[in-house]
Amino acid sequence: MWVVVLVTLMFGGVNGELVTVGGNAGWNQGINYTYWVSQQTFYIGEWLLFRFDKNYFDVLEVNQTSYEHCNSENFIANITKGGRDVFQLTEARPYYFITSKGYCWGGMKLAIDVKNLPPPPAPPPQENYAVGQSMYAGSMNVMPVLVLAISVFVILFG
């Protein structure tokens, strides 16, 4: 169990993050989701968390036309389960979500554009690469592996 948590923390990165739709307000009336989306960037692999009262609201994935017209009849997927529902963003494309029962017309709809994962940061420049390579090659490459091995050993046998 601890090994899984450790590996997830080390290699999780952007992929797999949980994004709560609407922030602290959740999936609710009176939220400007267009503004909220403008403050976010969404990537493949992330999960959307919709928090809402399932007695009043639901979450439907729809196409763009249904989104624009608040039409819940031909939805793509009903992701409503219990009011704490998650949806994984698996493709770089636009996604559209609405709630039915008339609440969409009050603004409970969400359109996001999912992007591919950002490229990893470029390595820092090295002035004298030949000297640095010969002096530190062994110790610099082994250190992260050694720290991970010690951490796993302590968790399992400590």
GROMACS .gro file of C-alpha atoms in nm:
model
  158
    1MET     CA    1   0.000   0.000   0.000
    2TRP     CA    2   0.267   0.254   0.101
    3VAL     CA    3   0.475   0.170  -0.205
    4VAL     CA    4   0.180   0.254  -0.431
    5VAL     CA    5   0.130   0.586  -0.252
    6LEU     CA    6   0.501   0.668  -0.274
    7VAL     CA    7   0.525   0.585  -0.643
    8THR     CA    8   0.204   0.780  -0.716
    9LEU     CA    9   0.340   1.087  -0.539
   10MET     CA   10   0.675   1.064  -0.718
   11PHE     CA   11   0.546   1.007  -1.069
   12GLY     CA   12   0.192   1.150  -1.058
   13GLY     CA   13   0.261   1.492  -1.211
   14VAL     CA   14  -0.026   1.662  -1.387
   15ASN     CA   15  -0.173   1.336  -1.512
   16GLY     CA   16  -0.435   1.204  -1.274
   17GLU     CA   17  -0.502   1.520  -1.076
   18LEU     CA   18  -0.850   1.570  -0.934
   19VAL     CA   19  -1.014   1.903  -1.024
   20THR     CA   20  -1.326   2.002  -0.828
   21VAL     CA   21  -1.570   2.163  -1.071
   22GLY     CA   22  -1.662   2.509  -0.943
   23GLY     CA   23  -1.399   2.498  -0.669
   24ASN     CA   24  -1.544   2.519  -0.317
   25ALA     CA   25  -1.890   2.605  -0.455
   26GLY     CA   26  -1.910   2.276  -0.647
   27TRP     CA   27  -2.175   2.198  -0.911
   28ASN     CA   28  -2.449   2.435  -0.800
   29GLN     CA   29  -2.675   2.723  -0.903
   30GLY     CA   30  -2.541   3.077  -0.915
   31ILE     CA   31  -2.187   2.983  -1.024
   32ASN     CA   32  -2.031   3.142  -1.331
   33TYR     CA   33  -1.873   2.830  -1.481
   34THR     CA   34  -1.753   3.020  -1.789
   35TYR     CA   35  -1.542   3.242  -1.564
   36TRP     CA   36  -1.428   2.946  -1.352
   37VAL     CA   37  -1.312   2.757  -1.665
   38SER     CA   38  -1.122   3.066  -1.786
   39GLN     CA   39  -0.903   3.034  -1.474
   40GLN     CA   40  -0.823   2.664  -1.536
   41THR     CA   41  -0.621   2.450  -1.776
   42PHE     CA   42  -0.734   2.092  -1.829
   43TYR     CA   43  -0.510   1.806  -1.940
   44ILE     CA   44  -0.559   1.447  -2.053
   45GLY     CA   45  -0.568   1.211  -1.754
   46GLU     CA   46  -0.716   1.457  -1.508
   47TRP     CA   47  -1.041   1.380  -1.327
   48LEU     CA   48  -1.331   1.620  -1.281
   49LEU     CA   49  -1.507   1.595  -0.945
   50PHE     CA   50  -1.867   1.711  -0.949
   51ARG     CA   51  -1.999   1.777  -0.596
   52PHE     CA   52  -2.374   1.841  -0.580
   53ASP     CA   53  -2.707   1.751  -0.420
   54LYS     CA   54  -2.826   1.453  -0.623
   55ASN     CA   55  -3.187   1.522  -0.517
   56TYR     CA   56  -3.187   1.838  -0.730
   57PHE     CA   57  -2.908   1.813  -0.987
   58ASP     CA   58  -2.740   1.567  -1.220
   59VAL     CA   59  -2.441   1.576  -1.456
   60LEU     CA   60  -2.478   1.482  -1.821
   61GLU     CA   61  -2.208   1.482  -2.085
   62VAL     CA   62  -2.357   1.622  -2.407
   63ASN     CA   63  -2.245   1.742  -2.750
   64GLN     CA   64  -2.191   2.109  -2.833
   65THR     CA   65  -2.539   2.163  -2.981
   66SER     CA   66  -2.711   2.011  -2.677
   67TYR     CA   67  -2.488   2.224  -2.452
   68GLU     CA   68  -2.579   2.544  -2.637
   69HIS     CA   69  -2.953   2.464  -2.627
   70CYS     CA   70  -2.963   2.301  -2.280
   71ASN     CA   71  -3.102   1.986  -2.438
   72SER     CA   72  -3.070   1.684  -2.209
   73GLU     CA   73  -3.260   1.438  -2.428
   74ASN     CA   74  -2.975   1.285  -2.629
   75PHE     CA   75  -2.692   1.297  -2.378
   76ILE     CA   76  -2.366   1.109  -2.435
   77ALA     CA   77  -2.327   0.989  -2.076
   78ASN     CA   78  -2.502   1.033  -1.743
   79ILE     CA   79  -2.220   1.047  -1.491
   80THR     CA   80  -2.453   1.102  -1.195
   81LYS     CA   81  -2.402   0.840  -0.927
   82GLY     CA   82  -2.431   0.991  -0.582
   83GLY     CA   83  -2.343   1.359  -0.577
   84ARG     CA   84  -1.966   1.313  -0.550
   85ASP     CA   85  -1.906   1.194  -0.904
   86VAL     CA   86  -1.587   1.183  -1.107
   87PHE     CA   87  -1.522   1.188  -1.479
   88GLN     CA   88  -1.182   1.125  -1.638
   89LEU     CA   89  -1.067   1.340  -1.928
   90THR     CA   90  -0.926   1.080  -2.165
   91GLU     CA   91  -0.887   1.276  -2.490
   92ALA     CA   92  -0.760   1.617  -2.601
   93ARG     CA   93  -1.091   1.765  -2.719
   94PRO     CA   94  -1.379   1.984  -2.602
   95TYR     CA   95  -1.611   1.835  -2.337
   96TYR     CA   96  -1.959   1.965  -2.257
   97PHE     CA   97  -2.161   1.903  -1.941
   98ILE     CA   98  -2.507   2.020  -1.836
   99THR     CA   99  -2.759   1.953  -1.566
  100SER     CA  100  -3.118   1.878  -1.661
  101LYS     CA  101  -3.450   1.971  -1.496
  102GLY     CA  102  -3.424   2.331  -1.620
  103TYR     CA  103  -3.115   2.424  -1.417
  104CYS     CA  104  -2.899   2.441  -1.730
  105TRP     CA  105  -3.089   2.753  -1.837
  106GLY     CA  106  -2.980   2.909  -1.506
  107GLY     CA  107  -2.614   2.854  -1.591
  108MET     CA  108  -2.540   2.502  -1.469
  109LYS     CA  109  -2.341   2.402  -1.774
  110LEU     CA  110  -1.971   2.355  -1.832
  111ALA     CA  111  -1.761   2.361  -2.150
  112ILE     CA  112  -1.393   2.277  -2.127
  113ASP     CA  113  -1.113   2.224  -2.378
  114VAL     CA  114  -0.876   1.945  -2.276
  115LYS     CA  115  -0.514   1.968  -2.386
  116ASN     CA  116  -0.237   1.712  -2.424
  117LEU     CA  117   0.004   1.690  -2.133
  118PRO     CA  118   0.256   1.976  -2.131
  119PRO     CA  119   0.610   1.885  -2.235
  120PRO     CA  120   0.855   1.825  -1.950
  121PRO     CA  121   1.072   2.123  -1.855
  122ALA     CA  122   1.401   2.160  -2.038
  123PRO     CA  123   1.711   2.057  -1.840
  124PRO     CA  124   1.922   2.345  -1.707
  125PRO     CA  125   2.220   2.443  -1.924
  126GLN     CA  126   2.560   2.307  -1.824
  127GLU     CA  127   2.864   2.522  -1.900
  128ASN     CA  128   3.134   2.257  -1.894
  129TYR     CA  129   2.947   1.941  -1.972
  130ALA     CA  130   3.256   1.723  -2.018
  131VAL     CA  131   3.396   1.804  -1.674
  132GLY     CA  132   3.056   1.775  -1.506
  133GLN     CA  133   2.992   1.441  -1.671
  134SER     CA  134   3.318   1.284  -1.560
  135MET     CA  135   3.309   1.422  -1.204
  136TYR     CA  136   2.945   1.360  -1.116
  137ALA     CA  137   2.810   1.099  -1.352
  138GLY     CA  138   2.800   0.818  -1.098
  139SER     CA  139   2.671   1.006  -0.795
  140MET     CA  140   2.412   1.227  -0.969
  141ASN     CA  141   2.233   0.943  -1.148
  142VAL     CA  142   2.232   0.699  -0.855
  143MET     CA  143   2.110   0.939  -0.585
  144PRO     CA  144   1.732   0.944  -0.670
  145VAL     CA  145   1.728   0.564  -0.704
  146LEU     CA  146   1.914   0.525  -0.374
  147VAL     CA  147   1.671   0.761  -0.194
  148LEU     CA  148   1.372   0.572  -0.336
  149ALA     CA  149   1.519   0.235  -0.239
  150ILE     CA  150   1.590   0.350   0.117
  151SER     CA  151   1.239   0.498   0.148
  152VAL     CA  152   1.075   0.179   0.029
  153PHE     CA  153   1.293  -0.031   0.261
  154VAL     CA  154   1.203   0.186   0.563
  155ILE     CA  155   0.833   0.172   0.479
  156LEU     CA  156   0.828  -0.201   0.429
  157PHE     CA  157   1.065  -0.310   0.704
  158GLY     CA  158   1.087  -0.009   0.936
   0.00000   0.00000   0.00000
